[in-house]
Coordinates of C-alpha atoms and ligand atoms in Angstrom, one line a residue:
X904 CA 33.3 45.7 -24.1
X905 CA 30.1 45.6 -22.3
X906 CA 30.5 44.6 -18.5
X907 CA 29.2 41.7 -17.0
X908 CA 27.6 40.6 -14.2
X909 CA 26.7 37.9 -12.7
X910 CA 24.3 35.8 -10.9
X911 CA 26.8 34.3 -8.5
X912 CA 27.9 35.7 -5.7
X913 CA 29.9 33.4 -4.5
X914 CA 30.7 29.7 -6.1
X915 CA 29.7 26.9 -4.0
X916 CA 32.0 25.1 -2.4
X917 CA 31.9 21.7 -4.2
X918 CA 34.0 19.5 -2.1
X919 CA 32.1 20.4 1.2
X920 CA 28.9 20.4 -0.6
X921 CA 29.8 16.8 -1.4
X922 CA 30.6 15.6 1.2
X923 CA 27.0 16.7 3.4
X924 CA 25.2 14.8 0.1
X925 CA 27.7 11.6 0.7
X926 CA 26.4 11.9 4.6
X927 CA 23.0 12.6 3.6
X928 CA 22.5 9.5 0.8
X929 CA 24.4 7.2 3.5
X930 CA 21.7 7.8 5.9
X931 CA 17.9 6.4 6.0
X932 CA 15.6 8.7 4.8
X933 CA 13.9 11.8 7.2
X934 CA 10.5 11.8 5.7
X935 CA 7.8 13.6 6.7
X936 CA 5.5 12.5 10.0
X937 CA 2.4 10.2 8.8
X938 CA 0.0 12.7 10.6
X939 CA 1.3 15.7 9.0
X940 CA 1.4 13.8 5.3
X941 CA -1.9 13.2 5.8
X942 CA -2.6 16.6 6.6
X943 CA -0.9 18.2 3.8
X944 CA -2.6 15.5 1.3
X945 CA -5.7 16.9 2.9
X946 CA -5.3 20.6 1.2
X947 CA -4.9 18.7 -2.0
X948 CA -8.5 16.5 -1.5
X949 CA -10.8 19.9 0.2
X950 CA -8.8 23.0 -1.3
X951 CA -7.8 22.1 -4.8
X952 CA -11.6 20.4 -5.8
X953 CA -11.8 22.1 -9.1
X954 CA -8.0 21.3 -10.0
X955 CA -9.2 17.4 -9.1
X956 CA -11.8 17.5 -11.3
X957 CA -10.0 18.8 -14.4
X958 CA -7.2 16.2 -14.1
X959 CA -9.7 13.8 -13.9
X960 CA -11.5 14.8 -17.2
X961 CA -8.0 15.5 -18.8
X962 CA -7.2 12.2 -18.1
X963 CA -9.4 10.9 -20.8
X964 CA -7.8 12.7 -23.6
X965 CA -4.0 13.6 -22.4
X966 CA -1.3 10.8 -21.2
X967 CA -1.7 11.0 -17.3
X968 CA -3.3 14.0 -17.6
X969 CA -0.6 16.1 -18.1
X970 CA 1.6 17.2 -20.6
X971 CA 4.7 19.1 -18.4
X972 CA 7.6 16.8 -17.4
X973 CA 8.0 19.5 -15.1
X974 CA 4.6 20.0 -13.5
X975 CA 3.9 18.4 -9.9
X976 CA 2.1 15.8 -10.4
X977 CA 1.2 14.4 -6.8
X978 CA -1.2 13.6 -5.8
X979 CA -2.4 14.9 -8.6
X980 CA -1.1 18.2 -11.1
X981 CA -2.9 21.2 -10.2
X982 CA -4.3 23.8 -12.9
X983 CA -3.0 27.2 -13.0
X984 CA -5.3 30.0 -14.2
X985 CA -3.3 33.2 -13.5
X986 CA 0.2 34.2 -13.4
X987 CA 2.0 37.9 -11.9
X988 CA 5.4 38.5 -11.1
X989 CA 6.4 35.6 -7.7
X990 CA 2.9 34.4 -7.9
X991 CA 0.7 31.6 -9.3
X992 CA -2.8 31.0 -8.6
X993 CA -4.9 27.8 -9.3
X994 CA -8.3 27.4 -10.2
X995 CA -9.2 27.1 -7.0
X996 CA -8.1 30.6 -6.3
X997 CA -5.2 29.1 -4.1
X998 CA -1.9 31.8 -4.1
X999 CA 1.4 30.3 -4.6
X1000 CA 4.8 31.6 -4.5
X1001 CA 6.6 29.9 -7.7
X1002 CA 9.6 28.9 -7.7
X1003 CA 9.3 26.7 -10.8
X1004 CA 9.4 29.6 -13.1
X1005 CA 8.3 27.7 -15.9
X1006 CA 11.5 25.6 -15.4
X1007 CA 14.0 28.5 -15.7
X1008 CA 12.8 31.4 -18.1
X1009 CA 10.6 34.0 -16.5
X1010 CA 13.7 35.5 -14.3
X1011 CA 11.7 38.8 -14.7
X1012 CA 9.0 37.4 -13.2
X1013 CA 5.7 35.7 -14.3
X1014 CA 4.0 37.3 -16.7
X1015 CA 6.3 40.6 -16.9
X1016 CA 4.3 44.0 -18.4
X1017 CA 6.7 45.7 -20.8
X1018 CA 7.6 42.2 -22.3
X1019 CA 3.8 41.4 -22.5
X1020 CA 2.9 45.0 -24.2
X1021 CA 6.0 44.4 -27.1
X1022 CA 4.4 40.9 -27.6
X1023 CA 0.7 42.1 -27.8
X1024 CA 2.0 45.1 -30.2
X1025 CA 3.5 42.3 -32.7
X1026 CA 0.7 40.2 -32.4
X1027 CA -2.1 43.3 -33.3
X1028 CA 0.9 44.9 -36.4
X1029 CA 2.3 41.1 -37.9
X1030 CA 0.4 38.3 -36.2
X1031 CA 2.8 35.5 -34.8
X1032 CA 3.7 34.2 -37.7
X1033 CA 4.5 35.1 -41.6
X1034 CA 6.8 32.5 -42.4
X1035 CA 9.3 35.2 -44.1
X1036 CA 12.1 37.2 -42.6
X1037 CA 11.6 39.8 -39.9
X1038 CA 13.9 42.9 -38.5
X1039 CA 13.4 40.8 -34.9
X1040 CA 15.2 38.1 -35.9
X1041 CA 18.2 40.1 -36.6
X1042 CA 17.7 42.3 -33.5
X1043 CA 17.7 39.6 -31.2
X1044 CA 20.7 38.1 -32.9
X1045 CA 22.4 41.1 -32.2
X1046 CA 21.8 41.3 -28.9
X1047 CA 22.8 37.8 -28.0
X1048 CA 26.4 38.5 -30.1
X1049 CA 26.6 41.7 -27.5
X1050 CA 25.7 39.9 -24.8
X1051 CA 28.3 36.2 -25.7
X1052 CA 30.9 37.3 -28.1
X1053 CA 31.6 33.6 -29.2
X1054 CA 28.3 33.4 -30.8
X1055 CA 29.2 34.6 -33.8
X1056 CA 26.6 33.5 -35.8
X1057 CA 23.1 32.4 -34.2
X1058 CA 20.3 30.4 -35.5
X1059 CA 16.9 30.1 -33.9
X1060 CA 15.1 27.1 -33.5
X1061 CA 11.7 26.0 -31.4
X1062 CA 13.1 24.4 -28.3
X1063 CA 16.4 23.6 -26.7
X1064 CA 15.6 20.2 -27.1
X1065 CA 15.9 20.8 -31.8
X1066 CA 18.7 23.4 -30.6
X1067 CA 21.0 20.3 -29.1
X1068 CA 20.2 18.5 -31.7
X1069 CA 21.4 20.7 -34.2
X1070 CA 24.2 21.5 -32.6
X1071 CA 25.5 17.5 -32.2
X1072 CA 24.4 17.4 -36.5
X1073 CA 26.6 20.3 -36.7
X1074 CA 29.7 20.0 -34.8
X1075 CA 29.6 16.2 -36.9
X1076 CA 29.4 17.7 -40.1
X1077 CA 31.9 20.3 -39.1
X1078 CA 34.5 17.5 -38.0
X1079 CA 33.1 14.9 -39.7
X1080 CA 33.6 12.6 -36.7
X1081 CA 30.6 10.8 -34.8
X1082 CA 31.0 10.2 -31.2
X1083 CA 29.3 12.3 -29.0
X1084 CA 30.4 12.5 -24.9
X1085 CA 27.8 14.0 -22.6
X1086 CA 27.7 14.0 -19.0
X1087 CA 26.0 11.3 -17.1
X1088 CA 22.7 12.7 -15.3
X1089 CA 22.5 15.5 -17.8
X1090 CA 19.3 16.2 -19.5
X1091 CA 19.8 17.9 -23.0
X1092 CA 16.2 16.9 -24.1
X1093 CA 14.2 14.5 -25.4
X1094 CA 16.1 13.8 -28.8
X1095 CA 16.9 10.3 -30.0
X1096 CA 20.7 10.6 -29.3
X1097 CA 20.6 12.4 -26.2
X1098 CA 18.0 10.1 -24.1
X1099 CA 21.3 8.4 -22.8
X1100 CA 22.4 8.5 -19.1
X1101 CA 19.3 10.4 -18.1
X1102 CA 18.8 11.4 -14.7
X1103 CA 20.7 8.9 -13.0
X1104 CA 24.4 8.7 -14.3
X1105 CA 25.7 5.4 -16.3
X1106 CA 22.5 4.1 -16.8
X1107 CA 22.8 4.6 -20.7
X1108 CA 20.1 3.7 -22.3
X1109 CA 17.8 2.5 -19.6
X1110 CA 15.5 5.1 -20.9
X1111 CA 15.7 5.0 -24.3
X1112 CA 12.3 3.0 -24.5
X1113 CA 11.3 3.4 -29.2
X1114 CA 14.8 4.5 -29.8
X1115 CA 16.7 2.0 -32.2
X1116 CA 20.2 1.5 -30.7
X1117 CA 21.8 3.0 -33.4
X1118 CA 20.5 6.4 -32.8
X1119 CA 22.1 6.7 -29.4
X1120 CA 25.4 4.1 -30.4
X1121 CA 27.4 7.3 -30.9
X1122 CA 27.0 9.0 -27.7
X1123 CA 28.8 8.2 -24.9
X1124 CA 28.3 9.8 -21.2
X1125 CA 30.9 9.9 -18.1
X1126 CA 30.6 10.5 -14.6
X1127 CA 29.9 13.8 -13.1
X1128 CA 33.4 15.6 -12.5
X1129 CA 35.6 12.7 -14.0
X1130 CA 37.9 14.1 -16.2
X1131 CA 40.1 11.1 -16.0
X1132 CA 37.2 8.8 -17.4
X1133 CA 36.6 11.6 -20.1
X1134 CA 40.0 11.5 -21.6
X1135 CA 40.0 8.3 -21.8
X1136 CA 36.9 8.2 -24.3
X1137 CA 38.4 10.7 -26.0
X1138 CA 41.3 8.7 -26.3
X1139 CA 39.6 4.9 -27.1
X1140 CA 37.4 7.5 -29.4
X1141 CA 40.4 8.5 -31.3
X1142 CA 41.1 4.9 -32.6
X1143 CA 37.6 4.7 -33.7
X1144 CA 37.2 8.1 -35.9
X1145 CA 37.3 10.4 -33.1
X1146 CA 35.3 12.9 -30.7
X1147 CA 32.7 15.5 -32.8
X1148 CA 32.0 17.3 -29.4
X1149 CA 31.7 17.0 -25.5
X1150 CA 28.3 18.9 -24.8
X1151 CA 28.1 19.9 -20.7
X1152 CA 26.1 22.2 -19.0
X1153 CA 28.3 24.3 -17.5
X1154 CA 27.6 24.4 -13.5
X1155 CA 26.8 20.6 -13.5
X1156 CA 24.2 18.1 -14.5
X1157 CA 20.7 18.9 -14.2
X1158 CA 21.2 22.7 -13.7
X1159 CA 23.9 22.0 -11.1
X1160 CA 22.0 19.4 -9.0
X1161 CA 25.4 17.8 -9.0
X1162 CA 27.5 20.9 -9.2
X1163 CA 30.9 21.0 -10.7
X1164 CA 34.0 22.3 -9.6
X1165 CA 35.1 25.8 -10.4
X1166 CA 38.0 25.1 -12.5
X1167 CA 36.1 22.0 -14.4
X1168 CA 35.0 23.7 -17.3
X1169 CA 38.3 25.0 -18.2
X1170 CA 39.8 21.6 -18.0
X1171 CA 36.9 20.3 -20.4
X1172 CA 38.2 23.3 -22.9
X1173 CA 41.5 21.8 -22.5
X1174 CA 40.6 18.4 -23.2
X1175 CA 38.7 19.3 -26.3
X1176 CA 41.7 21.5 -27.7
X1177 CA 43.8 17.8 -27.1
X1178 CA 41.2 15.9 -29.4
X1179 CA 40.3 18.0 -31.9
X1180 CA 36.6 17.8 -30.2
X1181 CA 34.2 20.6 -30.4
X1182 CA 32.6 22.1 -27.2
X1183 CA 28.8 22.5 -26.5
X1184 CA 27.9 24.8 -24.2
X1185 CA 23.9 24.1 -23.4
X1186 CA 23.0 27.3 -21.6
X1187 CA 19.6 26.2 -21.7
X1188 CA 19.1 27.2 -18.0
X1189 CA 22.3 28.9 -17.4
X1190 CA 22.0 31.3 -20.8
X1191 CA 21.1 35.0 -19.3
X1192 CA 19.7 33.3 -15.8
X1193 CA 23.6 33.6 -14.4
X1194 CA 24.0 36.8 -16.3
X1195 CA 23.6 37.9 -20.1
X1196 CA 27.4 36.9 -20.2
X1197 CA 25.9 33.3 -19.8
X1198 CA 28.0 30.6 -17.7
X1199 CA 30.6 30.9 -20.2
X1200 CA 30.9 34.6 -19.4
X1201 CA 31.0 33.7 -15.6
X1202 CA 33.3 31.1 -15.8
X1203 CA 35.6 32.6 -18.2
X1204 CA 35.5 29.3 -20.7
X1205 CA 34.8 30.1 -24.7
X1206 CA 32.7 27.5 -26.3
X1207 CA 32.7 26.2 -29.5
X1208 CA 29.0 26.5 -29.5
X1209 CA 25.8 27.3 -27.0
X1210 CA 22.4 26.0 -27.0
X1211 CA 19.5 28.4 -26.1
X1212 CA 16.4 27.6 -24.4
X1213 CA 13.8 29.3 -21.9
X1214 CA 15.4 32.6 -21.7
X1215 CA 15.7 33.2 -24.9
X1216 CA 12.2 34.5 -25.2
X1217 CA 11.7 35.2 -22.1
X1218 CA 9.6 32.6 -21.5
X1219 CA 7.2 32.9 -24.8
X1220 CA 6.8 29.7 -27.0
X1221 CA 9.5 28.6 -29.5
X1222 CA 12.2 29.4 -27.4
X1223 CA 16.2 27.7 -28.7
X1224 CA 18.5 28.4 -30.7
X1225 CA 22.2 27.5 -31.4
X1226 CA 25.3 29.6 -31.7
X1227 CA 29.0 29.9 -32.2
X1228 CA 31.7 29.8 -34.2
X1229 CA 30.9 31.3 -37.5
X1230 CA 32.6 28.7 -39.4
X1231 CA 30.8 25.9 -37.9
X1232 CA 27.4 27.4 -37.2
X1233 CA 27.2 28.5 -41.3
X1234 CA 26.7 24.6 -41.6
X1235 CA 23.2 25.7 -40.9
X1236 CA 22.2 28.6 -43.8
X1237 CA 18.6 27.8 -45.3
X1238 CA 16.7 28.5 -47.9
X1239 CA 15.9 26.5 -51.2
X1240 CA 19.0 25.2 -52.8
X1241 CA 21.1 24.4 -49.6
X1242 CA 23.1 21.6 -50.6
X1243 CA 26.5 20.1 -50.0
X1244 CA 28.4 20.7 -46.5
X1245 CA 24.8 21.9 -45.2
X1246 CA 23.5 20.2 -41.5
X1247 CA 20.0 20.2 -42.5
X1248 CA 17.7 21.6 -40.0
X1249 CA 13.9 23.1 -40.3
X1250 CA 10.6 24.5 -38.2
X1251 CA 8.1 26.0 -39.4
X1252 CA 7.2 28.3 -36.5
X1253 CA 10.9 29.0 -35.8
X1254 CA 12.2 32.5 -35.4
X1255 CA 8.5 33.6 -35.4
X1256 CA 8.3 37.3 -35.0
X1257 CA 5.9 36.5 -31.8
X1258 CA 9.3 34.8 -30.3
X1259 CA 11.7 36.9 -31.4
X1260 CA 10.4 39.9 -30.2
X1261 CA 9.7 38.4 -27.0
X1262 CA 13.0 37.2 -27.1
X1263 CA 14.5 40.7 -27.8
X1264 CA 12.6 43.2 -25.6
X1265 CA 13.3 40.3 -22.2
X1266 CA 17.1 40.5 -22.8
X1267 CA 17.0 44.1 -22.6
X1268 CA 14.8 44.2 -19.8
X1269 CA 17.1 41.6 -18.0
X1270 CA 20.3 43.8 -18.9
X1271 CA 18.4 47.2 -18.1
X1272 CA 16.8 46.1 -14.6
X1273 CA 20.2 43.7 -14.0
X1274 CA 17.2 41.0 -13.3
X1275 CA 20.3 38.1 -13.2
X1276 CA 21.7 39.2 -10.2
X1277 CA 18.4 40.5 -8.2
X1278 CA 17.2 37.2 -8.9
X1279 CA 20.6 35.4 -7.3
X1280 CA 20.3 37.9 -4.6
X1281 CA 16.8 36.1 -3.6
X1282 CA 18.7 32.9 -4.7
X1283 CA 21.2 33.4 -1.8
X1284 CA 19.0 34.7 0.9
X1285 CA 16.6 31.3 0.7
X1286 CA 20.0 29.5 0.8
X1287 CA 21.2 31.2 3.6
X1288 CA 18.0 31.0 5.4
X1289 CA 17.4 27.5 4.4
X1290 CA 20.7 26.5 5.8
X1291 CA 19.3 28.3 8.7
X1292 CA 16.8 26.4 9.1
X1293 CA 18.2 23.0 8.1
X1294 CA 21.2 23.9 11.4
X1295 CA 18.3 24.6 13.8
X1296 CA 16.2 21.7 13.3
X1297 CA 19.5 19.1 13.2
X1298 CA 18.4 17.7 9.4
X1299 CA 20.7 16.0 7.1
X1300 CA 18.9 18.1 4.5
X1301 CA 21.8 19.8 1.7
X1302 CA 20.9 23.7 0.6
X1303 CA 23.3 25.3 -1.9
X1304 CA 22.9 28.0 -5.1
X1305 CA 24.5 29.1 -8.5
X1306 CA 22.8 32.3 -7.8
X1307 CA 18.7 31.8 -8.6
X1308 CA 19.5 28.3 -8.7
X1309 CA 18.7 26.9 -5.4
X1310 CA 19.1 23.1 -4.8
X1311 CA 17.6 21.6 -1.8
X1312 CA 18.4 18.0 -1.0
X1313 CA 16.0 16.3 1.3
X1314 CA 16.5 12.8 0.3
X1315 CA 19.7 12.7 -2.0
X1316 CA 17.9 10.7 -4.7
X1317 CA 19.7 12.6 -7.2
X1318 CA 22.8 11.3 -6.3
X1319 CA 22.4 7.7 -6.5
X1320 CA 24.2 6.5 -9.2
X1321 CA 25.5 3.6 -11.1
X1322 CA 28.9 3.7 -9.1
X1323 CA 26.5 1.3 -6.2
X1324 CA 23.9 -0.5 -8.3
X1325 CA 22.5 -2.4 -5.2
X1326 CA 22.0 0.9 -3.4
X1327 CA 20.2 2.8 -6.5
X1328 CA 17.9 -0.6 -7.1
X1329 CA 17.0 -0.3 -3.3
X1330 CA 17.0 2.9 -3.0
X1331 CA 15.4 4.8 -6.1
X1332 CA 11.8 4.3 -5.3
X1333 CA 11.7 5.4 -1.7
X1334 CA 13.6 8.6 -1.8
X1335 CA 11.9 9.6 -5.4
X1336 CA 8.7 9.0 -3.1
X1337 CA 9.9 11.1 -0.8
X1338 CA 10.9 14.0 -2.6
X1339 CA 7.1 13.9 -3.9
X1340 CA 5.7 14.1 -0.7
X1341 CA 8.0 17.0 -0.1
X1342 CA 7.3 18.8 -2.8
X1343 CA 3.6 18.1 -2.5
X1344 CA 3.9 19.6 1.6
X1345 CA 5.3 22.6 -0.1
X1346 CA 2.6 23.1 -2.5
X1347 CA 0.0 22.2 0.4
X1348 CA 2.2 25.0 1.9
X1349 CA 1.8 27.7 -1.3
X1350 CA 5.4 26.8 -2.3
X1351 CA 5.6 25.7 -6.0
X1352 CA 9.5 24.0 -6.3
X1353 CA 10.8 22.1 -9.4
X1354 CA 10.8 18.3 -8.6
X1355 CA 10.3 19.1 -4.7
X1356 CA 14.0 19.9 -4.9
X1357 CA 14.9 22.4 -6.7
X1358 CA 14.0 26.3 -6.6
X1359 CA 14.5 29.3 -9.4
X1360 CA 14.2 32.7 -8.5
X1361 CA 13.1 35.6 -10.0
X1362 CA 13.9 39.6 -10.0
X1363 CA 9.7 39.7 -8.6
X1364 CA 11.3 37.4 -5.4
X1365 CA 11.6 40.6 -2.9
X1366 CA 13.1 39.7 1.1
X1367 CA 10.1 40.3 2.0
X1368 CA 8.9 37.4 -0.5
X1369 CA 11.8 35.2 0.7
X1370 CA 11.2 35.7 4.1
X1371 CA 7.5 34.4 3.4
X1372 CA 9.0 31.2 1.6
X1373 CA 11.4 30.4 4.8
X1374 CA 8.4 30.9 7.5
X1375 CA 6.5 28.2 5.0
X1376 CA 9.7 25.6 4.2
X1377 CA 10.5 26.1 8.4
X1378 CA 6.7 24.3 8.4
X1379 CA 7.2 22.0 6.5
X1380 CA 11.0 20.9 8.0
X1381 CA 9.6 21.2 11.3
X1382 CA 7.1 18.1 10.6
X1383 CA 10.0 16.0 9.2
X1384 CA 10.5 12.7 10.9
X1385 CA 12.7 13.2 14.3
X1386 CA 12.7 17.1 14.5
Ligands
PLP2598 C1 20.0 21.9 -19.8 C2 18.8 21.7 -20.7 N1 19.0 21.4 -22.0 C3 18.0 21.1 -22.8 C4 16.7 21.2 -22.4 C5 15.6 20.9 -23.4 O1 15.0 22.1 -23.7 P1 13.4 22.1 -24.2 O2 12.6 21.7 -23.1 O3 13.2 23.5 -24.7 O4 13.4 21.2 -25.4 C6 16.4 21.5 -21.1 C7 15.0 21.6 -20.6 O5 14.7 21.6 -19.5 C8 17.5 21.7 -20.2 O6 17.3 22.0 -18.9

């Protein structure tokens, strides 16, 4: 057996992690000082002219201007014309250190050589796209079956978004029961069934804005970390036909913005075993980034199934996929004549060479270079020396990691929630304010973060890197209101 290792050098300790979020959300909010806001808005106006002038035109033709739920978007997205190993640079010919990584994939870096030749050697012998079978398809299948020996079988799809959703039509036509349980908070894309209890936990359907109620009146979300509250839809849910799967990504909601504990996943495998439920794994994020054993080969936990994203091209286009148990994920064979117990699914660009290849030659360069853990290595020193920093200045602020996942809490929107309605009606709008003007003094700073909150790292994120990033976040800390 091959031996694995991982991202994580040392789990998070979720109770006291917790409990500095519980101090931080209780308090008002540390914003940054008017003087410097205005200062850091200022980069945006004289240094990012050409950036301004394209979201302006874009604005004509594209929704907001934009087309990333991911990209930064205040005060307004900036265009990015070049991209090499921890950098990024605008149009503008402003450097940043990225930290966005796309929103997970690129943990060899941005724009990584020896995956870039293998690409540009398919593109000049096959072209992206025949539309029949190629020797890639199996190769990368291969290597994910070495890398997770629960995925049996694997098939490829265009984004982890069509990989959930086959995965929920599966694990129902495997079990032939209906409900779905997901985890409040948790993002599993954009699909009709799974825009439930986005973002903020127990909200339901509050975002579910052209989605008929019956495409989401099967799925059914529970609180972050309550296992009480999930047996007991798995128990009401027996009376009414019964659980076809609990999906969870596996460190917590939201790439582990509200991280679980250690032992939860296990107890989630458990529960499932009880009920006769299937078990998602979406290792969208987690898949490779925490090691090519994936979270379920860090935590130890065996899956019924895993959903692919990001990674799984290393970052090229079409990148999902869904795999697993044999007997379930043969729900999905294709071709003309597929009738009976079949889940249907489709894409026409799916499994392309271009992305399989990509796919393929990224794994093995993330095995071969053991890019997982350099890239939690980097993870752990900006958490250490953002912890650092938050001690020194006195800030309520929360840094913790799964490895290259670093979260930083400035203003614990995140973890509003349902459980206070009053609070998250009063609250929402000011602290997701603030986190833009956060992540917006970062950027000002050449700092590009996910959300203003969140950081990925990369094997190109050297100390010397790192130590960059801390001298530019100790900047922007230092202007916060109070220091
Ligand atoms: C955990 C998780 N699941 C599913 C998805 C959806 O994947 P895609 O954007 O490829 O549709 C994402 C995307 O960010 C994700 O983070």
């Amino acid at each position: 057996m091959t031996e694995q290792k991982y991202a994580i050098s040392e789990y998070p300790d979720t109770v006291k992690v917790y409990a500095r979020l519980k101090t931080l959300i209780a308090q008002p909010t540390r914003p940054i000082r008017r003087d410097r806001m205005q200062e850091y808005l200022n980069y945006f106006d004289t240094k990012c002219v050409r950036s301004k002038a394209l979201n302006e035109e874009a604005r004509k033709l594209i929704p907001g201007g934009v087309q990333h739920n991911l990209a930064f978007n205040y005060p307004f997205p900036i265009a990015i014309e070049k991209a090499d190993d921890a950098y990024l640079w605008d149009v503008d010919g402003n450097r940043y250190i990225d930290f966005l990584q796309a929103g997970g994939p690129t943990v060899l870096g941005s724009n990584y050589a020896p995956v870039r030749d293998k690409v540009i050697e398919m593109l000049q012998t096959c072209g992206p796209v025949t539309g029949l079978f190629h020797e890639y398809e199996l190769k990368l299948a291969q290597l994910i079956n070495r890398f997770m020996p629960s995925v049996e079988m694997f098939r490829m799809l265009g984004s982890g978004t069509e990989a959930v959703m086959a995965a929920i039509r599966a694990t129902r036509t495997f079990t032939k029961k209906k409900k779905i349980i997901k985890v409040g908070g948790a993002y599993h894309g954009w699909s009709d069934s799974m825009v439930y209890g986005l973002h903020v936990p127990g909200t339901g359907r509050l975002e579910a804005k052209g989605i008929p109620f019956g495409a989401s009146a099967n799925t059914q979300e529970f609180f972050p970390n309550a296992l009480g509250a999930l047996k007991a839809k798995l128990i009401f849910n027996r009376l009414l036909g019964g659980t076809a799967a609990v999906i969870v990504e596996p460190v917590g909601p939201e790439s582990g913005t509200r991280p679980v504990p250690y032992g939860f996943n296990q107890k989630v495998r458990q529960l499932c075993d009880e009920f006769g439920a299937l078990l998602i794994f979406d290792e969208v994020v987690t898949g490779f980034r925490l090691g090519m054993g994936g979270a379920q080969g860090y935590f130890g936990v065996k899956p019924d199934l895993t959903v692919f994203g990001k990674c799984i091209t290393g970052g090229y286009p079409m990148a999902g996929g869904v795999g697993g148990r044999a007997d379930v994920i043969m729900r999905f064979a294709a071709g003309i004549g597929g009738t009976g117990e079949q889940a249907y699914v489709g894409g026409t660009l799916s499994a392309n060479p271009l992305s399989c290849v990509a796919g393929y030659y990224a794994l093995l360069e993330m095995e071969r270079t053991n890019a997982p853990v350099i890239a939690g290595r980097a993870g752990d020193r900006l958490t250490e020396g953002l912890q650092a920093i938050i001690e020194k200045r006195g800030l309520p602020f929360v840094a913790f990691n799964q490895g290259s996942i670093v979260h930083l809490e400035t203003s614990g929107v995140m973890l509003l929630d349902l459980h206070n309605p009053l609070k998250l009606a009063r609250e929402l709008k000011p602290r997701r304010h603030m986190i833009e003007e956060m992540g917006a003094a970062y950027m000002a700073s050449g700092l590009i973060t996910l959300a203003g909150s969140r950081m990925y790292t990369s094997m190109a994120d050297t100390d010397q890197v790192i130590d960059e990033t801390l001298n530019k976040f100790d900047g922007v800390l230092s202007s916060v209101e109070g220091v």
